[in-house]
Amino acid sequence: MSRKFSISAGVETLFIGRNHIHLNETASTNNYAAEMLRQVGTPEGTVVTANYQSSGRGQRSNTWKSTPGENLLCTFILKPNWLLLKDQFLLNKAIALAVHDTAEAFCPGSFIRIKWPNDILLENKKLSGILVENAVHAGQIVSTLAGIGFNVNQENFEEGSGNPVSLKLELGATVDVKHVLATLSSFLEGWYLRLKSGKIDQIEEAFNYALWKRDEWQSWQSNDRIFEGKITGCDHQGKLILLDRSNQEFRFSHGEISLLPE
Amino acid sequence: MDIREIQDLIKFVAKSGVSEVSLETDDFKLTVKTEQASKAGRETIVYQVPSEAPAPVVQAAPAAVAAPAPIAEPASNTVTIKSPMIGTFYRSPGPDKALFVNVGDEVAPGKVICIIEAMKLFNEIECDVKGRIVKILVDDASPVEYDQPLFLVEPA
């Protein structure tokens, strides 16, 4: 396993991404970052990237597959010990917005949205996934691992890998993965510092604005109930806010509701 | 000293394993503290929390005595670890992975004992007491409320 340690050139941020560890191959960048935190106490903003993850993880049993070197596979180490546990979804919003803005910077004019709670879609196809893992001690967040898989140059995807897309498929040109990392670091720092300085309204507003299927009537299912509803936003705790045809408001946690196929 | 030299110094200090380096010349003074130093500093703060934490247990114990419930464990000398948040309780990092802890296991502050997932965000809950797990009160993959008792630990 080759390992490089560098202060990244071309990253114009204060702390996010300035300390960069690049691995040729690792099981998962989140696992590697967690182990680094345990062993050496890595500074905030450190990013771990890999050309290839042998067991890249989505949420729990889901895996994240990527062809070596073609995509951005990274984990940012954050230490939001000022953030209350009950407010943790705000950090998810900040991370999702950073990925969203990065996609928009490379594909201006394309339709880019955040699929609640934290997938990034480009023209309704999955461009990026996020896996957030917090370490919690005595009721307080000690560290956050923001794992991001971002399809950059991959053109061929395995059967059954959902409905993926990459920047290259959208743009018809190869994109420098390092450039994507630098852009993402910069946006992440911006949103993270907004969160830290209490500019919550800006985060909520931008997140709601970027929500996929917002303000569109869709068929939804929750338990046994099937109803027509439209997304109006996502609340502080991360619950999806829906309005039904009788103008009644409902809030759902992740897993409590699904969108029925059109 | 230019920015490059300062960066090199930071790298050097980070790699060397020392916690703090101070450098003083005629025209400046520079102190570089590593994460270990600030982490140690934070842990002394964190350690104040366990001194508060036993308080709810003291409250819990008389309650257990008042209601003569058939509790097998001697409730008087156990510490209850409660959920810090609403979510879904998981005993392992993934469906086919080893459990974080079992009854009888020794635990210490910093040891991950469970995951609580909420809204696709995964929270690894670290133990804040040293001792032995005597009971696990919640089944894997079930919903938990804020402050719901999760584990009973016999302090060491």
Short mmCIF file of C-alpha atoms in Angstrom, two decimals:
data_model
loop_
_atom_site.label_atom_id
_atom_site.label_comp_id
_atom_site.label_asym_id
_atom_site.label_seq_id
_atom_site.Cartn_x
_atom_site.Cartn_y
_atom_site.Cartn_z
CA MET A 1 0.00 0.00 0.00
CA SER A 2 1.56 3.24 -1.08
CA ARG A 3 0.90 6.20 1.12
CA LYS A 4 1.61 9.84 0.48
CA PHE A 5 1.47 12.60 3.00
CA SER A 6 1.27 16.12 1.76
CA ILE A 7 -0.14 19.54 2.25
CA SER A 8 -2.11 19.76 -0.95
CA ALA A 9 -1.05 22.28 -3.49
CA GLY A 10 -3.97 23.96 -5.17
CA VAL A 11 -6.29 23.67 -2.20
CA GLU A 12 -7.12 27.18 -1.18
CA THR A 13 -8.77 26.54 2.12
CA LEU A 14 -7.95 27.27 5.74
CA PHE A 15 -8.11 23.73 7.03
CA ILE A 16 -10.40 21.45 5.02
CA GLY A 17 -8.31 19.22 2.78
CA ARG A 18 -4.99 20.87 3.62
CA ASN A 19 -3.75 17.76 5.34
CA HIS A 20 -4.19 15.07 2.69
CA ILE A 21 -3.44 11.36 2.87
CA HIS A 22 -3.73 9.55 -0.43
CA LEU A 23 -3.89 5.76 -0.56
CA ASN A 24 -3.61 3.59 -3.61
CA GLU A 25 -5.97 1.08 -2.10
CA THR A 26 -7.79 0.67 1.20
CA ALA A 27 -10.78 -1.27 2.51
CA SER A 28 -12.71 1.94 3.03
CA THR A 29 -11.55 5.53 3.50
CA ASN A 30 -13.96 5.92 6.45
CA ASN A 31 -12.40 2.89 8.20
CA TYR A 32 -8.89 4.16 7.50
CA ALA A 33 -9.75 7.62 8.82
CA ALA A 34 -11.35 6.11 11.95
CA GLU A 35 -8.22 4.08 12.63
CA MET A 36 -6.00 7.13 12.08
CA LEU A 37 -8.09 9.14 14.52
CA ARG A 38 -7.82 6.40 17.14
CA GLN A 39 -4.08 6.01 16.75
CA VAL A 40 -2.66 9.46 16.13
CA GLY A 41 -5.45 11.99 16.66
CA THR A 42 -5.45 13.55 13.20
CA PRO A 43 -6.11 17.30 12.84
CA GLU A 44 -9.53 18.56 11.81
CA GLY A 45 -10.01 18.94 8.08
CA THR A 46 -7.72 16.05 7.18
CA VAL A 47 -8.90 14.23 4.09
CA VAL A 48 -8.19 10.61 3.23
CA THR A 49 -8.54 9.68 -0.45
CA ALA A 50 -8.09 6.37 -2.24
CA ASN A 51 -7.80 5.26 -5.83
CA TYR A 52 -9.68 2.13 -4.92
CA GLN A 53 -11.74 0.83 -2.02
CA SER A 54 -11.83 -2.96 -1.73
CA SER A 55 -14.93 -2.82 0.47
CA GLY A 56 -16.31 0.66 0.05
CA ARG A 57 -19.35 1.17 2.19
CA GLY A 58 -22.66 2.80 1.70
CA GLN A 59 -25.04 2.67 4.62
CA ARG A 60 -24.75 -0.53 6.64
CA SER A 61 -24.91 -3.51 4.25
CA ASN A 62 -24.82 -1.43 1.07
CA THR A 63 -21.54 -1.32 -0.77
CA TRP A 64 -20.09 1.38 -2.96
CA LYS A 65 -18.28 0.14 -6.05
CA SER A 66 -15.95 2.15 -8.16
CA THR A 67 -13.36 1.46 -10.87
CA PRO A 68 -9.77 2.18 -9.64
CA GLY A 69 -8.63 5.77 -10.02
CA GLU A 70 -11.67 7.02 -11.89
CA ASN A 71 -13.66 8.51 -9.06
CA LEU A 72 -13.23 10.62 -5.97
CA LEU A 73 -13.40 8.42 -2.88
CA CYS A 74 -12.72 10.46 0.20
CA THR A 75 -13.34 10.93 3.88
CA PHE A 76 -13.08 14.29 5.59
CA ILE A 77 -12.29 14.25 9.30
CA LEU A 78 -14.24 16.91 11.17
CA LYS A 79 -14.42 17.67 14.87
CA PRO A 80 -17.71 19.49 15.43
CA ASN A 81 -17.57 19.16 19.21
CA TRP A 82 -19.55 22.40 19.37
CA LEU A 83 -22.52 20.78 17.62
CA LEU A 84 -25.30 19.31 19.77
CA LEU A 85 -26.13 15.71 19.00
CA LYS A 86 -29.74 16.66 18.29
CA ASP A 87 -28.58 19.16 15.66
CA GLN A 88 -26.43 16.68 13.75
CA PHE A 89 -28.62 16.71 10.67
CA LEU A 90 -27.50 20.30 10.06
CA LEU A 91 -24.00 18.96 9.47
CA ASN A 92 -25.42 16.46 7.00
CA LYS A 93 -27.08 19.37 5.22
CA ALA A 94 -23.80 21.28 5.08
CA ILE A 95 -21.96 18.26 3.64
CA ALA A 96 -24.68 17.55 1.08
CA LEU A 97 -24.69 21.20 0.00
CA ALA A 98 -20.92 21.11 -0.50
CA VAL A 99 -21.23 18.09 -2.80
CA HIS A 100 -24.20 19.67 -4.58
CA ASP A 101 -22.31 22.93 -5.17
CA THR A 102 -19.26 21.02 -6.42
CA ALA A 103 -21.40 19.20 -8.99
CA GLU A 104 -22.92 22.51 -10.02
CA ALA A 105 -19.48 24.09 -10.42
CA PHE A 106 -18.46 21.39 -12.91
CA CYS A 107 -21.83 21.10 -14.63
CA PRO A 108 -23.34 24.57 -14.62
CA GLY A 109 -26.83 24.50 -16.05
CA SER A 110 -27.38 20.80 -15.36
CA PHE A 111 -30.21 19.74 -13.08
CA ILE A 112 -28.57 18.90 -9.77
CA ARG A 113 -30.57 18.07 -6.69
CA ILE A 114 -30.21 16.54 -3.24
CA LYS A 115 -32.29 13.42 -2.83
CA TRP A 116 -33.31 13.33 0.83
CA PRO A 117 -31.57 12.65 3.02
CA ASN A 118 -28.15 12.77 1.31
CA ASP A 119 -27.73 11.49 -2.25
CA ILE A 120 -26.73 13.90 -4.97
CA LEU A 121 -28.53 13.47 -8.28
CA LEU A 122 -27.54 14.84 -11.64
CA GLU A 123 -30.36 14.78 -14.20
CA ASN A 124 -32.17 12.39 -11.82
CA LYS A 125 -29.25 9.93 -11.73
CA LYS A 126 -26.98 9.20 -8.77
CA LEU A 127 -23.73 11.15 -8.96
CA SER A 128 -22.60 10.97 -5.36
CA GLY A 129 -23.35 9.26 -2.07
CA ILE A 130 -22.49 10.33 1.44
CA LEU A 131 -21.82 8.25 4.54
CA VAL A 132 -21.63 10.22 7.79
CA GLU A 133 -20.29 8.51 10.91
CA ASN A 134 -19.99 10.30 14.23
CA ALA A 135 -18.04 9.22 17.28
CA VAL A 136 -20.07 10.12 20.36
CA HIS A 137 -18.66 10.33 23.87
CA ALA A 138 -20.61 11.42 26.95
CA GLY A 139 -23.46 12.68 24.79
CA GLN A 140 -21.17 14.83 22.66
CA ILE A 141 -19.90 14.47 19.09
CA VAL A 142 -16.14 14.02 19.28
CA SER A 143 -15.46 13.51 15.59
CA THR A 144 -17.30 13.13 12.31
CA LEU A 145 -16.21 11.12 9.30
CA ALA A 146 -17.79 12.53 6.18
CA GLY A 147 -17.32 9.81 3.57
CA ILE A 148 -18.10 10.88 0.04
CA GLY A 149 -18.12 8.77 -3.10
CA PHE A 150 -18.28 11.00 -6.18
CA ASN A 151 -18.47 9.54 -9.69
CA VAL A 152 -16.00 11.53 -11.78
CA ASN A 153 -14.67 9.62 -14.79
CA GLN A 154 -16.36 6.25 -14.59
CA GLU A 155 -18.22 5.41 -17.81
CA ASN A 156 -19.21 1.81 -17.33
CA PHE A 157 -21.09 0.74 -14.25
CA GLU A 158 -21.91 -2.76 -13.04
CA GLU A 159 -25.38 -4.13 -13.66
CA GLY A 160 -27.67 -3.47 -10.76
CA SER A 161 -25.75 -0.49 -9.42
CA GLY A 162 -28.87 1.66 -9.51
CA ASN A 163 -28.99 4.52 -11.91
CA PRO A 164 -25.53 6.09 -11.75
CA VAL A 165 -23.96 8.93 -13.66
CA SER A 166 -20.53 10.58 -13.62
CA LEU A 167 -19.21 14.03 -14.46
CA LYS A 168 -17.55 12.55 -17.55
CA LEU A 169 -20.79 10.99 -18.80
CA GLU A 170 -22.49 14.35 -18.37
CA LEU A 171 -19.73 16.53 -19.82
CA GLY A 172 -18.27 14.19 -22.42
CA ALA A 173 -14.78 15.01 -21.16
CA THR A 174 -12.37 13.69 -18.56
CA VAL A 175 -12.22 15.68 -15.33
CA ASP A 176 -9.19 15.90 -13.03
CA VAL A 177 -10.15 14.11 -9.79
CA LYS A 178 -7.76 16.36 -7.83
CA HIS A 179 -9.61 19.39 -9.15
CA VAL A 180 -12.88 17.91 -7.90
CA LEU A 181 -11.32 17.33 -4.46
CA ALA A 182 -10.02 20.90 -4.28
CA THR A 183 -13.42 22.30 -5.25
CA LEU A 184 -15.25 20.04 -2.79
CA SER A 185 -12.83 21.00 0.01
CA SER A 186 -13.48 24.64 -0.63
CA PHE A 187 -17.29 24.32 -0.64
CA LEU A 188 -17.22 22.06 2.41
CA GLU A 189 -15.18 24.58 4.33
CA GLY A 190 -17.64 27.32 3.40
CA TRP A 191 -20.73 25.40 4.52
CA TYR A 192 -19.01 23.99 7.61
CA LEU A 193 -17.95 27.45 8.76
CA ARG A 194 -21.47 28.78 8.12
CA LEU A 195 -22.78 26.04 10.38
CA LYS A 196 -20.15 26.76 13.02
CA SER A 197 -20.97 30.47 13.01
CA GLY A 198 -24.69 29.80 13.40
CA LYS A 199 -25.87 30.77 9.92
CA ILE A 200 -28.48 28.04 10.13
CA ASP A 201 -31.09 29.85 8.03
CA GLN A 202 -28.76 29.96 5.03
CA ILE A 203 -28.15 26.21 5.31
CA GLU A 204 -31.83 25.34 5.72
CA GLU A 205 -32.84 27.58 2.83
CA ALA A 206 -30.19 26.29 0.43
CA PHE A 207 -30.90 22.67 1.36
CA ASN A 208 -34.65 23.05 0.88
CA TYR A 209 -34.08 24.83 -2.43
CA ALA A 210 -31.90 21.96 -3.68
CA LEU A 211 -34.27 19.18 -2.58
CA TRP A 212 -35.16 16.74 -5.34
CA LYS A 213 -38.92 16.62 -6.16
CA ARG A 214 -39.68 19.64 -3.99
CA ASP A 215 -43.04 21.21 -4.79
CA GLU A 216 -44.02 18.41 -7.18
CA TRP A 217 -47.07 16.21 -6.56
CA GLN A 218 -45.98 12.60 -6.22
CA SER A 219 -47.43 9.32 -4.97
CA TRP A 220 -45.97 8.31 -1.62
CA GLN A 221 -46.31 5.33 0.63
CA SER A 222 -46.00 5.35 4.40
CA ASN A 223 -46.82 2.08 6.15
CA ASP A 224 -50.09 1.04 4.47
CA ARG A 225 -51.11 4.50 3.44
CA ILE A 226 -50.67 5.62 -0.16
CA PHE A 227 -51.24 9.30 -0.77
CA GLU A 228 -50.48 12.19 -3.07
CA GLY A 229 -48.11 14.65 -1.54
CA LYS A 230 -45.46 17.19 -2.29
CA ILE A 231 -42.24 17.93 -0.48
CA THR A 232 -42.11 21.40 1.03
CA GLY A 233 -38.82 21.07 2.88
CA CYS A 234 -36.71 19.21 5.39
CA ASP A 235 -36.79 20.25 9.03
CA HIS A 236 -34.05 20.89 11.56
CA GLN A 237 -33.90 17.24 12.61
CA GLY A 238 -33.83 16.02 9.03
CA LYS A 239 -37.46 14.98 8.77
CA LEU A 240 -39.01 15.34 5.33
CA ILE A 241 -41.99 17.71 5.34
CA LEU A 242 -44.83 16.80 2.99
CA LEU A 243 -48.17 18.40 2.24
CA ASP A 244 -51.06 16.21 1.12
CA ARG A 245 -53.95 17.21 -1.18
CA SER A 246 -56.01 18.38 1.81
CA ASN A 247 -53.20 20.76 2.74
CA GLN A 248 -52.30 18.80 5.83
CA GLU A 249 -48.61 18.68 6.80
CA PHE A 250 -46.77 15.45 7.64
CA ARG A 251 -43.19 14.85 8.75
CA PHE A 252 -41.34 11.62 8.14
CA SER A 253 -38.07 10.12 9.33
CA HIS A 254 -35.82 8.24 6.95
CA GLY A 255 -37.28 4.79 6.36
CA GLU A 256 -40.83 5.84 7.20
CA ILE A 257 -41.76 6.87 3.71
CA SER A 258 -41.03 5.89 0.12
CA LEU A 259 -41.72 7.44 -3.23
CA LEU A 260 -43.82 5.23 -5.49
CA PRO A 261 -42.60 4.77 -9.06
CA GLU A 262 -44.26 7.15 -11.49
CA MET B 1 10.46 32.25 9.12
CA ASP B 2 8.26 31.84 6.06
CA ILE B 3 5.00 29.88 5.71
CA ARG B 4 6.81 26.93 4.14
CA GLU B 5 9.10 26.58 7.12
CA ILE B 6 6.16 26.82 9.51
CA GLN B 7 4.36 24.09 7.57
CA ASP B 8 7.45 21.92 7.70
CA LEU B 9 7.70 22.49 11.42
CA ILE B 10 4.06 21.49 11.92
CA LYS B 11 4.65 18.32 9.92
CA PHE B 12 7.76 17.58 11.89
CA VAL B 13 6.03 18.05 15.23
CA ALA B 14 3.05 15.93 14.09
CA LYS B 15 5.34 13.08 13.08
CA SER B 16 7.68 13.28 16.05
CA GLY B 17 5.06 12.29 18.60
CA VAL B 18 5.85 15.14 20.99
CA SER B 19 2.84 17.12 22.14
CA GLU B 20 4.22 20.64 22.11
CA VAL B 21 7.16 22.55 20.66
CA SER B 22 7.97 26.17 21.41
CA LEU B 23 10.43 28.16 19.38
CA GLU B 24 11.59 31.62 20.31
CA THR B 25 13.91 33.95 18.42
CA ASP B 26 14.60 37.67 18.69
CA ASP B 27 11.58 38.68 16.66
CA PHE B 28 8.97 35.97 17.17
CA LYS B 29 7.71 33.20 19.37
CA LEU B 30 5.95 30.17 17.93
CA THR B 31 4.24 27.31 19.73
CA VAL B 32 3.02 24.21 17.93
CA LYS B 33 0.71 21.92 19.86
CA THR B 34 -0.34 18.59 18.41
CA GLU B 35 -3.71 16.93 18.55
CA GLN B 36 -2.53 14.62 21.33
CA ALA B 37 -1.94 17.63 23.53
CA SER B 38 -5.32 19.21 22.89
CA LYS B 39 -6.99 15.80 23.03
CA ALA B 40 -5.48 15.15 26.41
CA GLY B 41 -6.75 18.55 27.42
CA ARG B 42 -10.21 17.71 26.23
CA GLU B 43 -10.22 14.39 27.97
CA THR B 44 -9.68 16.02 31.30
CA ILE B 45 -12.85 17.96 30.55
CA VAL B 46 -14.66 14.85 29.44
CA TYR B 47 -13.65 13.11 32.63
CA GLN B 48 -15.65 15.61 34.59
CA VAL B 49 -18.75 14.29 32.91
CA PRO B 50 -18.61 10.79 34.41
CA SER B 51 -18.46 12.42 37.82
CA GLU B 52 -21.89 13.84 36.99
CA ALA B 53 -23.06 10.75 35.19
CA PRO B 54 -23.48 8.53 38.26
CA ALA B 55 -26.10 10.98 39.55
CA PRO B 56 -28.97 9.55 37.49
CA VAL B 57 -27.92 6.09 38.61
CA VAL B 58 -28.25 7.11 42.23
CA GLN B 59 -31.76 8.21 41.34
CA ALA B 60 -32.42 5.03 39.45
CA ALA B 61 -31.38 2.78 42.32
CA PRO B 62 -34.03 3.94 44.85
CA ALA B 63 -36.64 3.59 42.11
CA ALA B 64 -35.63 -0.01 41.64
CA VAL B 65 -35.86 -0.57 45.39
CA ALA B 66 -39.25 1.14 45.63
CA ALA B 67 -40.68 -1.14 42.96
CA PRO B 68 -39.57 -4.64 43.98
CA ALA B 69 -39.30 -5.72 40.37
CA PRO B 70 -37.70 -9.09 39.71
CA ILE B 71 -34.36 -7.67 38.68
CA ALA B 72 -31.67 -10.32 38.80
CA GLU B 73 -28.77 -7.87 38.86
CA PRO B 74 -27.88 -6.02 42.02
CA ALA B 75 -29.06 -2.63 40.75
CA SER B 76 -27.24 -0.79 43.50
CA ASN B 77 -23.75 -1.14 42.05
CA THR B 78 -24.45 -0.92 38.33
CA VAL B 79 -24.24 2.08 36.07
CA THR B 80 -26.90 2.51 33.40
CA ILE B 81 -25.70 3.67 30.00
CA LYS B 82 -28.53 5.54 28.34
CA SER B 83 -29.18 6.52 24.75
CA PRO B 84 -28.00 10.06 24.04
CA MET B 85 -30.46 10.37 21.15
CA ILE B 86 -33.49 9.03 19.29
CA GLY B 87 -32.70 6.49 16.60
CA THR B 88 -32.19 2.83 15.77
CA PHE B 89 -29.91 0.79 18.02
CA TYR B 90 -27.35 -1.49 16.39
CA ARG B 91 -25.04 -3.88 18.21
CA SER B 92 -22.61 -4.36 15.33
CA PRO B 93 -21.01 -2.17 12.63
CA GLY B 94 -22.91 -4.12 9.95
CA PRO B 95 -25.33 -7.04 9.53
CA ASP B 96 -22.64 -9.75 9.30
CA LYS B 97 -20.04 -8.07 11.51
CA ALA B 98 -18.96 -8.98 15.05
CA LEU B 99 -20.90 -7.45 17.95
CA PHE B 100 -19.31 -4.42 19.61
CA VAL B 101 -19.88 -5.91 23.09
CA ASN B 102 -21.39 -8.93 24.77
CA VAL B 103 -22.54 -9.54 28.34
CA GLY B 104 -19.43 -10.18 30.44
CA ASP B 105 -17.13 -8.02 28.29
CA GLU B 106 -14.81 -5.54 29.94
CA VAL B 107 -15.34 -1.97 28.72
CA ALA B 108 -13.48 1.27 29.24
CA PRO B 109 -14.03 4.91 28.27
CA GLY B 110 -13.66 5.28 24.52
CA LYS B 111 -14.73 1.73 23.69
CA VAL B 112 -17.50 1.72 21.05
CA ILE B 113 -20.48 -0.18 22.47
CA CYS B 114 -23.21 0.41 19.88
CA ILE B 115 -24.34 2.45 16.89
CA ILE B 116 -27.42 4.62 16.94
CA GLU B 117 -28.60 5.55 13.49
CA ALA B 118 -30.91 8.43 12.79
CA MET B 119 -31.78 9.78 9.38
CA LYS B 120 -28.97 7.81 7.72
CA LEU B 121 -26.39 9.31 10.09
CA PHE B 122 -24.44 6.74 12.07
CA ASN B 123 -23.39 7.50 15.63
CA GLU B 124 -20.82 5.25 17.24
CA ILE B 125 -21.55 5.52 20.95
CA GLU B 126 -18.47 5.27 23.12
CA CYS B 127 -18.56 3.96 26.65
CA ASP B 128 -17.84 6.53 29.35
CA VAL B 129 -17.30 4.19 32.28
CA LYS B 130 -14.82 1.44 33.04
CA GLY B 131 -16.32 -1.86 34.03
CA ARG B 132 -18.05 -5.00 32.83
CA ILE B 133 -21.27 -5.28 30.80
CA VAL B 134 -23.81 -7.15 32.91
CA LYS B 135 -26.92 -6.64 30.80
CA ILE B 136 -27.90 -5.41 27.32
CA LEU B 137 -31.39 -3.95 27.56
CA VAL B 138 -32.29 -3.38 23.90
CA ASP B 139 -32.47 -5.80 20.96
CA ASP B 140 -30.41 -5.22 17.85
CA ALA B 141 -32.06 -3.00 15.20
CA SER B 142 -34.81 -1.72 17.48
CA PRO B 143 -35.84 1.91 17.90
CA VAL B 144 -34.63 3.75 20.99
CA GLU B 145 -35.75 6.95 22.67
CA TYR B 146 -33.63 9.71 24.17
CA ASP B 147 -32.42 8.62 27.64
CA GLN B 148 -33.61 5.03 27.18
CA PRO B 149 -31.41 2.63 29.19
CA LEU B 150 -29.21 0.57 26.84
CA PHE B 151 -26.65 -1.22 29.00
CA LEU B 152 -26.00 -2.03 32.63
CA VAL B 153 -22.35 -1.86 33.53
CA GLU B 154 -20.75 -3.02 36.76
CA PRO B 155 -18.08 -0.38 37.38
CA ALA B 156 -14.54 -1.58 37.92
#
